[in-house]
DNA sequence: AGTTAAGGTAAGGGTAATACTTCGAA
DNA sequence: ATTCGAAGTATTACCCTTACCTTAAC
């Protein structure tokens, strides 16, 4: 028997996983996933149809050479009722629907789930066949779909957990249908991506938290003796090979000279100089074409690749510096962010592609910054952990509309920062219709 | 015997969570 | 002057994709 007051459905008394599913199938997908997780009913989840199409854009025109699907948030100007959309912007996409005949192409689905394509082959397929596939972090929903599919496979074949691990980590061929079968559970993911993801997720040495000084010593010694053969190093240290590699390159390499703590003006100038030299002066993109391992080396190893990259993207990049002015986050920004997220119509915030959110008319907030803001706002809601994305969305839409400063009201407090006021000082009049908050149908006012 | 597909390993690039520090309003 | 929550900054574990290689299967 399972009781969950937040579901708003009667208590469940199910004899089998299938029974549970039949009952749950009509309810909110994210809640169903939560319930199944709580119950550890992965096998049950395997039979549920979680394949409701997420919100994706049609495949990009081949000329742009983009390979992965994209989300298309509404622009800040549209949210503020200033104009329809920025010139040259992609037309508004109708959320919740795939373009006909593209994404649901069964032939492509079969290829993605069965053919082990490398990056070159994938991009060729994108160009020539209009293949669409998904990149980036696996969302919570995809995770649930995969877990369910794996459990389903295990049960159907009558395998033990150990047998399953043998299949996942076996070096023999002939694992027959395992990889293609579970890949089919996550639409738009190539088999190779699922393979890497699952091998990491199910690894027995996964997730061991903080490194102890003794482990560091063990790792240093292993690297000194074996070199960067991470699989062998892994056996010695007792951590996953990729974790050994990460610990070494991010924290142990150049340990004698490595600096921590706030950056000095000199260090910042040095980093700016190096990045500029490596990109702009070679006709490359400052925000995309930087090899941070090389940058770290050129800093004399005194700062690691993560330190350099974060310093750059969070505070030194011209885009972030915003012409020397440091904008301050305002209620208006919060309002825009909530409606942008809403316009994505995702089922869960782990599905959000944050890189798609910044827009040029909106204070140059970085994707990283927006994501952290979102998290802060979300955590500001009591009991958010137990809520679905849709519920959180509703609360935030109402809350942020209410906390919005009324048009032309009040002088803002003086701060040492240049005004954030975001989008621009004299133009933050909001369409009164928007201030009323969300409508009951759940559709965002910005789309309507 | 040669070719190709499957898949193992390492490297490159990145994000999420959290700890720590500073700010600023009351 | 002090307090305290919010915002900013730094750290670190963890993750995804790609390149390159080996090996089994045809």
Short mmCIF file of C-alpha atoms (C1' of nucleotides) in Angstrom, two decimals:
data_model
loop_
_atom_site.label_atom_id
_atom_site.label_comp_id
_atom_site.label_asym_id
_atom_site.label_seq_id
_atom_site.Cartn_x
_atom_site.Cartn_y
_atom_site.Cartn_z
CA UNK A 1 0.00 0.00 0.00
CA UNK A 2 1.34 3.39 -0.89
CA UNK A 3 0.05 6.65 0.45
CA UNK A 4 1.15 10.06 -0.73
CA UNK A 5 -0.98 13.06 0.16
CA UNK A 6 0.75 15.25 -2.40
CA UNK A 7 -0.49 13.08 -5.24
CA UNK A 8 -4.10 13.85 -4.66
CA UNK A 9 -5.10 10.32 -5.57
CA UNK A 10 -6.53 7.53 -3.46
CA UNK A 11 -4.20 5.24 -1.58
CA UNK A 12 -2.91 2.52 -3.79
CA UNK A 13 -3.16 -1.12 -3.09
CA UNK A 14 -1.41 -2.92 -5.87
CA UNK A 15 -0.76 -6.57 -6.35
CA UNK A 16 1.86 -6.09 -9.02
CA UNK A 17 3.97 -3.45 -10.61
CA UNK A 18 1.60 -3.41 -13.57
CA UNK A 19 -1.34 -2.65 -11.32
CA UNK A 20 0.48 0.24 -9.83
CA UNK A 21 1.27 1.56 -13.25
CA UNK A 22 -2.22 1.30 -14.58
CA UNK A 23 -3.33 3.38 -11.68
CA UNK A 24 -0.59 5.91 -11.97
CA UNK A 25 -0.46 6.28 -15.68
CA UNK A 26 -3.06 9.02 -15.84
CA UNK A 27 -1.32 11.26 -13.34
CA UNK A 28 1.35 13.90 -13.60
CA UNK A 29 4.43 12.30 -15.10
CA UNK A 30 6.91 13.87 -12.72
CA UNK A 31 4.90 12.72 -9.73
CA UNK A 32 4.77 9.22 -11.12
CA UNK A 33 8.51 9.20 -11.50
CA UNK A 34 8.92 10.42 -7.92
CA UNK A 35 6.60 7.77 -6.60
CA UNK A 36 8.36 5.02 -8.48
CA UNK A 37 11.69 6.23 -7.19
CA UNK A 38 10.40 6.31 -3.65
CA UNK A 39 9.12 2.80 -4.01
CA UNK A 40 12.21 1.48 -5.69
CA UNK A 41 9.81 0.18 -8.33
CA UNK A 42 12.12 0.44 -11.27
CA UNK A 43 10.67 -2.62 -12.92
CA UNK A 44 7.27 -1.07 -12.83
CA UNK A 45 8.52 2.08 -14.40
CA UNK A 46 9.83 0.11 -17.30
CA UNK A 47 6.42 -0.47 -18.68
CA UNK A 48 5.14 3.04 -18.29
CA UNK A 49 5.00 5.21 -21.31
CA UNK A 50 7.31 8.00 -20.34
CA UNK A 51 7.97 8.88 -23.91
CA UNK A 52 5.85 11.96 -24.00
CA UNK A 53 7.72 14.18 -26.40
CA UNK A 54 9.71 16.86 -24.60
CA UNK A 55 10.02 20.35 -26.01
CA UNK A 56 12.53 20.46 -28.76
CA UNK A 57 13.17 22.67 -31.68
CA UNK A 58 13.05 21.42 -35.20
CA UNK A 59 16.47 20.41 -36.49
CA UNK A 60 18.60 23.42 -37.38
CA UNK A 61 19.27 24.21 -41.01
CA UNK A 62 22.25 22.21 -42.21
CA UNK A 63 24.21 25.36 -42.96
CA UNK A 64 24.58 26.05 -39.24
CA UNK A 65 26.08 22.64 -38.68
CA UNK A 66 24.41 22.23 -35.30
CA UNK A 67 23.96 18.70 -34.20
CA UNK A 68 21.83 18.67 -31.10
CA UNK A 69 18.28 19.68 -30.42
CA UNK A 70 17.65 23.06 -28.83
CA UNK A 71 15.15 24.61 -26.53
CA UNK A 72 13.77 27.97 -27.51
CA UNK A 73 12.95 30.27 -24.60
CA UNK A 74 10.88 33.35 -25.17
CA UNK A 75 12.82 36.65 -25.30
CA UNK A 76 12.96 39.13 -22.42
CA UNK A 77 11.43 41.82 -24.61
CA UNK A 78 8.45 39.65 -25.32
CA UNK A 79 8.02 38.96 -21.62
CA UNK A 80 8.04 42.65 -20.91
CA UNK A 81 5.60 43.29 -23.70
CA UNK A 82 8.01 45.46 -25.66
CA UNK A 83 7.94 43.82 -29.02
CA UNK A 84 7.13 40.56 -30.67
CA UNK A 85 10.63 39.23 -30.93
CA UNK A 86 14.13 40.30 -31.70
CA UNK A 87 14.92 40.78 -35.37
CA UNK A 88 16.27 37.62 -36.87
CA UNK A 89 15.16 35.52 -33.96
CA UNK A 90 13.72 32.12 -34.56
CA UNK A 91 9.94 32.20 -34.71
CA UNK A 92 8.11 31.12 -31.58
CA UNK A 93 8.00 27.40 -31.30
CA UNK A 94 4.82 25.72 -30.24
CA UNK A 95 5.82 23.93 -27.06
CA UNK A 96 5.03 20.33 -26.48
CA UNK A 97 5.04 19.25 -30.10
CA UNK A 98 7.68 17.80 -32.27
CA UNK A 99 7.83 19.00 -35.81
CA UNK A 100 6.00 16.47 -37.95
CA UNK A 101 8.01 13.65 -39.33
CA UNK A 102 11.35 14.74 -37.92
CA UNK A 103 11.98 13.61 -34.41
CA UNK A 104 9.75 10.61 -34.51
CA UNK A 105 11.46 9.24 -37.57
CA UNK A 106 11.59 5.51 -36.72
CA UNK A 107 14.55 4.91 -38.96
CA UNK A 108 16.60 7.52 -37.10
CA UNK A 109 15.46 6.17 -33.76
CA UNK A 110 16.69 2.74 -34.83
CA UNK A 111 20.04 4.09 -35.96
CA UNK A 112 20.57 6.01 -32.72
CA UNK A 113 19.78 2.95 -30.63
CA UNK A 114 21.75 0.40 -32.67
CA UNK A 115 24.66 1.94 -34.53
CA UNK A 116 27.81 2.86 -32.63
CA UNK A 117 28.61 6.09 -34.40
CA UNK A 118 31.59 8.23 -33.50
CA UNK A 119 31.39 12.03 -33.48
CA UNK A 120 32.32 12.34 -37.13
CA UNK A 121 29.68 9.87 -38.27
CA UNK A 122 27.06 11.49 -36.11
CA UNK A 123 27.70 14.91 -37.52
CA UNK A 124 27.65 13.50 -41.03
CA UNK A 125 24.23 12.00 -40.34
CA UNK A 126 23.07 15.32 -39.00
CA UNK A 127 24.20 17.10 -42.13
CA UNK A 128 23.11 14.59 -44.75
CA UNK A 129 20.08 12.90 -43.25
CA UNK A 130 18.78 15.61 -40.92
CA UNK A 131 19.28 13.35 -37.93
CA UNK A 132 18.34 14.95 -34.61
CA UNK A 133 19.86 13.79 -31.37
CA UNK A 134 20.17 15.03 -27.83
CA UNK A 135 23.36 16.09 -26.05
CA UNK A 136 24.25 17.24 -22.57
CA UNK A 137 23.40 16.11 -19.11
CA UNK A 138 20.83 13.35 -18.70
CA UNK A 139 17.69 14.77 -17.12
CA UNK A 140 16.00 13.22 -14.08
CA UNK A 141 13.31 11.85 -16.37
CA UNK A 142 15.79 10.23 -18.73
CA UNK A 143 17.53 8.80 -15.71
CA UNK A 144 14.28 7.25 -14.53
CA UNK A 145 13.55 5.91 -18.01
CA UNK A 146 16.96 4.28 -18.18
CA UNK A 147 16.82 2.79 -14.71
CA UNK A 148 13.42 1.38 -15.52
CA UNK A 149 14.59 -0.08 -18.83
CA UNK A 150 17.62 -1.69 -17.22
CA UNK A 151 15.56 -3.19 -14.44
CA UNK A 152 13.04 -4.39 -16.98
CA UNK A 153 15.80 -6.08 -18.97
CA UNK A 154 17.14 -7.71 -15.83
CA UNK A 155 13.77 -9.07 -14.75
CA UNK A 156 12.76 -10.27 -18.22
CA UNK A 157 15.97 -12.22 -18.61
CA UNK A 158 15.82 -13.52 -15.05
CA UNK A 159 19.20 -12.03 -14.17
CA UNK A 160 20.63 -11.19 -10.76
CA UNK A 161 22.16 -7.79 -9.97
CA UNK A 162 25.53 -9.41 -10.37
CA UNK A 163 24.67 -10.78 -13.81
CA UNK A 164 23.59 -7.30 -14.76
CA UNK A 165 26.91 -5.79 -13.67
CA UNK A 166 28.70 -8.47 -15.66
CA UNK A 167 26.80 -7.42 -18.75
CA UNK A 168 27.48 -3.74 -18.22
CA UNK A 169 31.19 -4.22 -17.54
CA UNK A 170 31.88 -7.34 -19.56
CA UNK A 171 34.62 -7.13 -22.11
CA UNK A 172 33.17 -9.93 -24.22
CA UNK A 173 31.13 -9.30 -27.26
CA UNK A 174 27.75 -10.78 -27.61
CA UNK A 175 25.95 -8.84 -24.95
CA UNK A 176 23.24 -9.23 -27.54
CA UNK A 177 20.47 -6.80 -27.07
CA UNK A 178 21.32 -5.01 -23.85
CA UNK A 179 22.68 -1.67 -25.06
CA UNK A 180 20.28 -1.20 -27.98
CA UNK A 181 17.33 -2.16 -25.80
CA UNK A 182 18.00 0.28 -22.99
CA UNK A 183 18.95 3.02 -25.44
CA UNK A 184 15.50 2.74 -26.96
CA UNK A 185 14.11 3.91 -23.63
CA UNK A 186 15.73 7.33 -23.98
CA UNK A 187 14.61 8.87 -27.25
CA UNK A 188 17.19 10.91 -29.15
CA UNK A 189 20.21 9.61 -27.25
CA UNK A 190 22.91 7.81 -29.29
CA UNK A 191 23.89 4.37 -28.04
CA UNK A 192 27.47 5.46 -27.31
CA UNK A 193 26.25 8.23 -24.98
CA UNK A 194 24.03 5.80 -23.08
CA UNK A 195 26.89 3.33 -22.90
CA UNK A 196 29.25 5.84 -21.26
CA UNK A 197 26.56 7.17 -18.98
CA UNK A 198 25.45 3.77 -17.68
CA UNK A 199 28.98 2.47 -17.24
CA UNK A 200 29.69 5.44 -14.98
CA UNK A 201 26.40 5.29 -13.11
CA UNK A 202 26.66 1.59 -12.31
CA UNK A 203 30.38 1.56 -11.53
CA UNK A 204 31.08 -0.08 -8.15
CA UNK A 205 33.68 2.57 -7.27
CA UNK A 206 31.37 5.45 -8.09
CA UNK A 207 30.75 8.41 -5.80
CA UNK A 208 33.06 8.20 -2.84
CA UNK A 209 33.07 11.85 -1.86
CA UNK A 210 35.96 13.84 -0.51
CA UNK A 211 39.49 12.65 -1.11
CA UNK A 212 41.51 11.80 1.99
CA UNK A 213 45.16 12.90 2.14
CA UNK A 214 46.13 9.24 2.23
CA UNK A 215 44.27 8.65 -1.05
CA UNK A 216 46.05 11.62 -2.58
CA UNK A 217 49.38 10.14 -1.62
CA UNK A 218 48.38 6.78 -3.04
CA UNK A 219 47.33 8.45 -6.26
CA UNK A 220 50.52 10.50 -6.56
CA UNK A 221 52.59 7.42 -6.03
CA UNK A 222 50.60 5.39 -8.55
CA UNK A 223 50.94 8.11 -11.18
CA UNK A 224 54.66 8.39 -10.50
CA UNK A 225 55.07 4.68 -11.10
CA UNK A 226 52.52 3.96 -13.78
CA UNK A 227 52.15 7.27 -15.57
CA UNK A 228 48.73 8.38 -16.72
CA UNK A 229 47.32 4.90 -17.26
CA UNK A 230 44.17 5.64 -15.36
CA UNK A 231 42.63 2.17 -15.42
CA UNK A 232 45.73 0.75 -13.73
CA UNK A 233 45.96 3.70 -11.35
CA UNK A 234 42.31 3.16 -10.50
CA UNK A 235 42.98 -0.41 -9.32
CA UNK A 236 45.67 0.81 -6.95
CA UNK A 237 43.74 3.74 -5.53
CA UNK A 238 40.28 2.20 -5.36
CA UNK A 239 38.53 5.05 -7.14
CA UNK A 240 37.10 5.22 -10.66
CA UNK A 241 39.68 5.91 -13.35
CA UNK A 242 38.02 9.15 -14.37
CA UNK A 243 37.92 10.33 -10.76
CA UNK A 244 41.63 9.58 -10.36
CA UNK A 245 42.33 11.51 -13.52
CA UNK A 246 40.21 14.45 -12.32
CA UNK A 247 41.72 14.55 -8.86
CA UNK A 248 45.19 14.49 -10.36
CA UNK A 249 44.73 17.14 -13.03
CA UNK A 250 42.58 19.43 -10.91
CA UNK A 251 44.29 19.28 -7.56
CA UNK A 252 47.51 17.33 -7.43
CA UNK A 253 49.38 18.32 -10.55
CA UNK A 254 51.71 21.24 -9.79
CA UNK A 255 50.70 21.01 -6.16
CA UNK A 256 53.93 22.73 -5.04
CA UNK A 257 53.11 25.95 -6.87
CA UNK A 258 49.32 25.85 -6.82
CA UNK A 259 47.62 28.89 -5.28
CA UNK A 260 44.19 28.98 -3.68
CA UNK A 261 41.93 31.77 -2.52
CA UNK A 262 41.09 35.13 -4.07
CA UNK A 263 42.83 36.15 -7.25
CA UNK A 264 45.23 39.09 -7.20
CA UNK A 265 44.92 41.89 -9.76
CA UNK A 266 48.15 40.63 -11.35
CA UNK A 267 46.81 37.11 -11.74
CA UNK A 268 43.60 38.42 -13.29
CA UNK A 269 45.57 40.55 -15.73
CA UNK A 270 47.75 37.57 -16.59
CA UNK A 271 44.74 35.36 -17.25
CA UNK A 272 43.06 38.01 -19.38
CA UNK A 273 46.24 38.44 -21.37
CA UNK A 274 46.66 34.71 -21.95
CA UNK A 275 43.06 34.12 -22.97
CA UNK A 276 43.06 37.11 -25.29
CA UNK A 277 46.26 35.99 -26.90
CA UNK A 278 45.03 32.45 -27.38
CA UNK A 279 41.68 33.40 -28.85
CA UNK A 280 41.06 36.88 -30.25
CA UNK A 281 44.53 37.17 -31.68
CA UNK A 282 44.02 33.89 -33.51
CA UNK A 283 40.53 34.70 -34.69
CA UNK A 284 38.85 32.39 -32.19
CA UNK A 285 35.91 32.83 -29.86
CA UNK A 286 36.82 34.06 -26.37
CA UNK A 287 33.93 32.26 -24.76
CA UNK A 288 34.08 28.95 -26.58
CA UNK A 289 37.50 28.16 -27.98
CA UNK A 290 39.70 28.22 -24.90
CA UNK A 291 41.84 25.25 -23.95
CA UNK A 292 41.90 25.58 -20.20
CA UNK A 293 44.55 22.95 -19.61
CA UNK A 294 46.91 25.01 -21.76
CA UNK A 295 45.87 28.23 -20.04
CA UNK A 296 46.65 26.65 -16.68
CA UNK A 297 50.07 25.61 -17.91
CA UNK A 298 50.79 29.09 -19.19
CA UNK A 299 49.84 30.43 -15.76
CA UNK A 300 52.81 28.39 -14.58
CA UNK A 301 50.51 25.82 -13.02
CA UNK A 302 49.78 28.28 -10.22
CA UNK A 303 46.08 28.07 -11.04
CA UNK A 304 44.33 24.93 -12.26
CA UNK A 305 42.14 24.59 -15.34
CA UNK A 306 38.93 24.76 -13.32
CA UNK A 307 40.09 27.84 -11.43
CA UNK A 308 41.03 29.59 -14.68
CA UNK A 309 37.86 28.69 -16.46
CA UNK A 310 35.51 29.67 -13.63
CA UNK A 311 37.40 32.92 -13.03
CA UNK A 312 37.06 33.74 -16.70
CA UNK A 313 33.46 32.79 -17.31
CA UNK A 314 32.17 34.22 -14.04
CA UNK A 315 34.01 37.49 -13.77
CA UNK A 316 36.62 38.33 -16.37
CA UNK A 317 35.00 37.59 -19.71
CA UNK A 318 33.99 40.87 -21.42
CA UNK A 319 30.51 39.47 -21.80
CA UNK A 320 30.22 39.10 -18.04
CA UNK A 321 31.94 42.37 -17.27
CA UNK A 322 29.20 44.07 -19.23
CA UNK A 323 31.36 46.97 -20.26
CA UNK A 324 32.80 47.43 -16.82
CA UNK A 325 29.46 47.74 -15.09
CA UNK A 326 28.30 45.19 -12.63
CA UNK A 327 24.55 44.83 -12.81
CA UNK A 328 22.63 43.88 -9.74
CA UNK A 329 19.91 41.24 -9.78
CA UNK A 330 16.47 42.82 -9.54
CA UNK A 331 12.91 41.61 -9.08
CA UNK A 332 12.41 42.38 -12.72
CA UNK A 333 15.18 39.96 -13.61
CA UNK A 334 13.53 37.34 -11.43
CA UNK A 335 10.26 37.95 -13.23
CA UNK A 336 11.89 37.55 -16.63
CA UNK A 337 13.72 34.41 -15.56
CA UNK A 338 10.57 32.74 -14.26
CA UNK A 339 8.73 33.42 -17.50
CA UNK A 340 11.61 32.31 -19.62
CA UNK A 341 11.80 29.02 -17.77
CA UNK A 342 8.05 28.70 -18.02
CA UNK A 343 8.15 29.21 -21.76
CA UNK A 344 10.38 26.15 -22.12
CA UNK A 345 7.49 23.96 -20.98
CA UNK A 346 9.84 21.35 -19.61
CA UNK A 347 8.58 18.60 -17.33
CA UNK A 348 11.43 18.97 -14.89
CA UNK A 349 14.10 21.61 -14.39
CA UNK A 350 16.85 19.10 -14.97
CA UNK A 351 15.71 19.20 -18.60
CA UNK A 352 16.51 22.89 -18.97
CA UNK A 353 19.31 23.78 -21.34
CA UNK A 354 20.61 26.84 -19.48
CA UNK A 355 22.80 27.94 -22.34
CA UNK A 356 19.64 28.83 -24.24
CA UNK A 357 18.39 31.27 -21.62
CA UNK A 358 20.61 34.34 -21.74
CA UNK A 359 19.58 36.94 -24.31
CA UNK A 360 21.29 40.02 -25.57
CA UNK A 361 18.50 42.36 -24.49
CA UNK A 362 18.72 41.22 -20.92
CA UNK A 363 21.74 42.48 -19.05
CA UNK A 364 24.11 39.77 -20.28
CA UNK A 365 23.35 37.41 -17.43
CA UNK A 366 25.40 34.28 -17.97
CA UNK A 367 23.80 30.85 -18.19
CA UNK A 368 25.64 29.87 -15.04
CA UNK A 369 24.37 32.91 -13.17
CA UNK A 370 20.78 32.32 -14.28
CA UNK A 371 20.94 28.71 -13.23
CA UNK A 372 22.11 29.65 -9.75
CA UNK A 373 19.41 32.29 -9.50
CA UNK A 374 16.84 29.71 -10.42
CA UNK A 375 18.08 27.40 -7.72
CA UNK A 376 17.98 30.19 -5.14
CA UNK A 377 14.43 31.12 -6.08
CA UNK A 378 13.34 27.52 -6.00
CA UNK A 379 14.87 26.94 -2.58
CA UNK A 380 13.00 29.98 -1.34
CA UNK A 381 9.79 27.96 -1.59
CA UNK A 382 8.92 26.01 1.50
CA UNK A 383 8.80 22.29 0.80
CA UNK A 384 10.08 22.64 -2.76
CA UNK A 385 11.79 19.25 -2.51
CA UNK A 386 8.47 17.47 -2.57
CA UNK A 387 6.91 19.57 -5.32
CA UNK A 388 6.71 18.89 -9.00
CA UNK A 389 8.27 21.29 -11.45
CA UNK A 390 4.81 22.46 -12.52
CA UNK A 391 3.85 23.32 -8.94
CA UNK A 392 7.06 25.23 -8.34
CA UNK A 393 6.50 27.05 -11.60
CA UNK A 394 3.00 28.13 -10.59
CA UNK A 395 4.15 29.41 -7.21
CA UNK A 396 7.05 31.34 -8.66
CA UNK A 397 4.95 32.88 -11.39
CA UNK A 398 2.50 34.20 -8.83
CA UNK A 399 5.18 35.21 -6.33
CA UNK A 400 7.36 37.04 -8.80
CA UNK A 401 4.47 38.87 -10.41
CA UNK A 402 3.43 40.13 -6.97
CA UNK A 403 6.88 41.21 -5.88
CA UNK A 404 7.45 43.18 -9.04
CA UNK A 405 7.85 46.91 -8.35
CA UNK A 406 4.86 48.81 -9.72
CA UNK A 407 5.56 50.79 -12.87
CA UNK A 408 7.48 54.03 -12.24
CA UNK A 409 7.19 53.67 -8.52
CA UNK A 410 9.76 54.44 -5.91
CA UNK A 411 13.31 55.51 -6.15
CA UNK A 412 15.72 52.74 -5.99
CA UNK A 413 18.19 52.51 -3.21
CA UNK A 414 21.62 53.71 -3.89
CA UNK A 415 24.19 51.02 -4.07
CA UNK A 416 27.83 50.98 -4.94
CA UNK A 417 26.94 48.99 -8.02
CA UNK A 418 25.79 50.56 -11.16
CA UNK A 419 22.15 50.05 -11.49
CA UNK A 420 20.90 46.80 -12.48
CA UNK A 421 17.82 47.86 -13.09
CA UNK A 422 18.20 45.68 -15.37
CA UNK A 423 17.01 45.94 -18.68
CA UNK A 424 16.88 49.60 -18.82
CA UNK A 425 16.01 52.12 -16.30
CA UNK A 426 13.31 54.10 -18.01
CA UNK A 427 11.64 51.28 -19.72
CA UNK A 428 10.57 48.83 -17.11
CA UNK A 429 6.89 49.36 -17.49
CA UNK A 430 5.17 46.04 -17.41
CA UNK A 431 2.08 45.09 -19.28
CA UNK A 432 -0.56 45.06 -16.52
CA UNK A 433 -1.87 41.82 -17.90
CA UNK A 434 1.41 40.19 -17.06
CA UNK A 435 1.37 41.43 -13.50
CA UNK A 436 -1.80 39.54 -12.80
CA UNK A 437 0.28 36.40 -12.61
CA UNK A 438 -0.41 33.20 -14.40
CA UNK A 439 -3.69 32.03 -15.70
CA UNK A 440 -5.25 28.82 -14.65
CA UNK A 441 -4.71 27.00 -17.89
CA UNK A 442 -1.01 27.03 -17.13
CA UNK A 443 -0.04 28.63 -20.37
CA UNK A 444 2.40 31.43 -20.03
CA UNK A 445 1.18 34.90 -20.89
CA UNK A 446 4.26 35.39 -22.94
CA UNK A 447 3.31 32.77 -25.39
CA UNK A 448 -0.28 33.68 -25.78
"C1'" DA B 1 43.93 -11.48 -45.16
"C1'" DG B 2 41.56 -7.30 -45.25
"C1'" DT B 3 37.86 -4.46 -43.70
"C1'" DT B 4 34.62 -2.84 -40.60
"C1'" DA B 5 31.91 -2.49 -36.47
"C1'" DA B 6 32.04 -2.80 -31.48
"C1'" DG B 7 33.77 -1.00 -27.68
"C1'" DG B 8 37.76 0.19 -24.23
"C1'" DT B 9 40.65 4.01 -22.50
"C1'" DA B 10 42.31 8.60 -22.04
"C1'" DA B 11 41.87 13.44 -22.84
"C1'" DG B 12 39.23 17.62 -23.41
"C1'" DG B 13 35.59 20.39 -21.94
"C1'" DG B 14 32.05 21.20 -18.71
"C1'" DT B 15 28.40 21.50 -14.53
"C1'" DA B 16 26.32 21.13 -9.71
"C1'" DA B 17 26.66 21.38 -5.02
"C1'" DT B 18 28.52 23.48 -1.29
"C1'" DA B 19 31.72 26.01 1.67
"C1'" DC B 20 33.38 30.33 2.60
"C1'" DT B 21 33.34 35.50 2.37
"C1'" DT B 22 31.41 39.98 1.83
"C1'" DC B 23 27.63 43.15 1.56
"C1'" DG B 24 24.05 45.92 3.12
"C1'" DA B 25 19.64 46.77 5.44
"C1'" DA B 26 17.51 46.97 9.75
"C1'" DA C 1 28.14 48.91 16.25
"C1'" DT C 2 25.89 44.69 15.58
"C1'" DT C 3 23.31 41.18 13.52
"C1'" DC C 4 21.68 38.35 10.00
"C1'" DG C 5 20.09 36.99 5.59
"C1'" DA C 6 21.27 37.60 0.83
"C1'" DA C 7 24.56 37.81 -2.64
"C1'" DG C 8 29.14 37.01 -4.37
"C1'" DT C 9 33.24 34.03 -4.85
"C1'" DA C 10 35.99 29.89 -4.66
"C1'" DT C 11 36.46 24.95 -4.29
"C1'" DT C 12 35.74 20.34 -5.51
"C1'" DA C 13 33.38 16.18 -6.85
"C1'" DC C 14 31.14 14.62 -10.56
"C1'" DC C 15 29.65 14.41 -15.51
"C1'" DC C 16 29.50 14.31 -20.94
"C1'" DT C 17 31.79 14.14 -25.47
"C1'" DT C 18 35.45 13.17 -28.49
"C1'" DA C 19 39.77 11.10 -30.17
"C1'" DC C 20 42.24 7.29 -30.74
"C1'" DC C 21 43.14 2.76 -30.38
"C1'" DT C 22 42.40 -2.54 -30.09
"C1'" DT C 23 39.98 -6.50 -31.16
"C1'" DA C 24 36.32 -9.51 -32.71
"C1'" DA C 25 33.36 -10.53 -36.50
"C1'" DC C 26 32.43 -10.69 -41.09
#
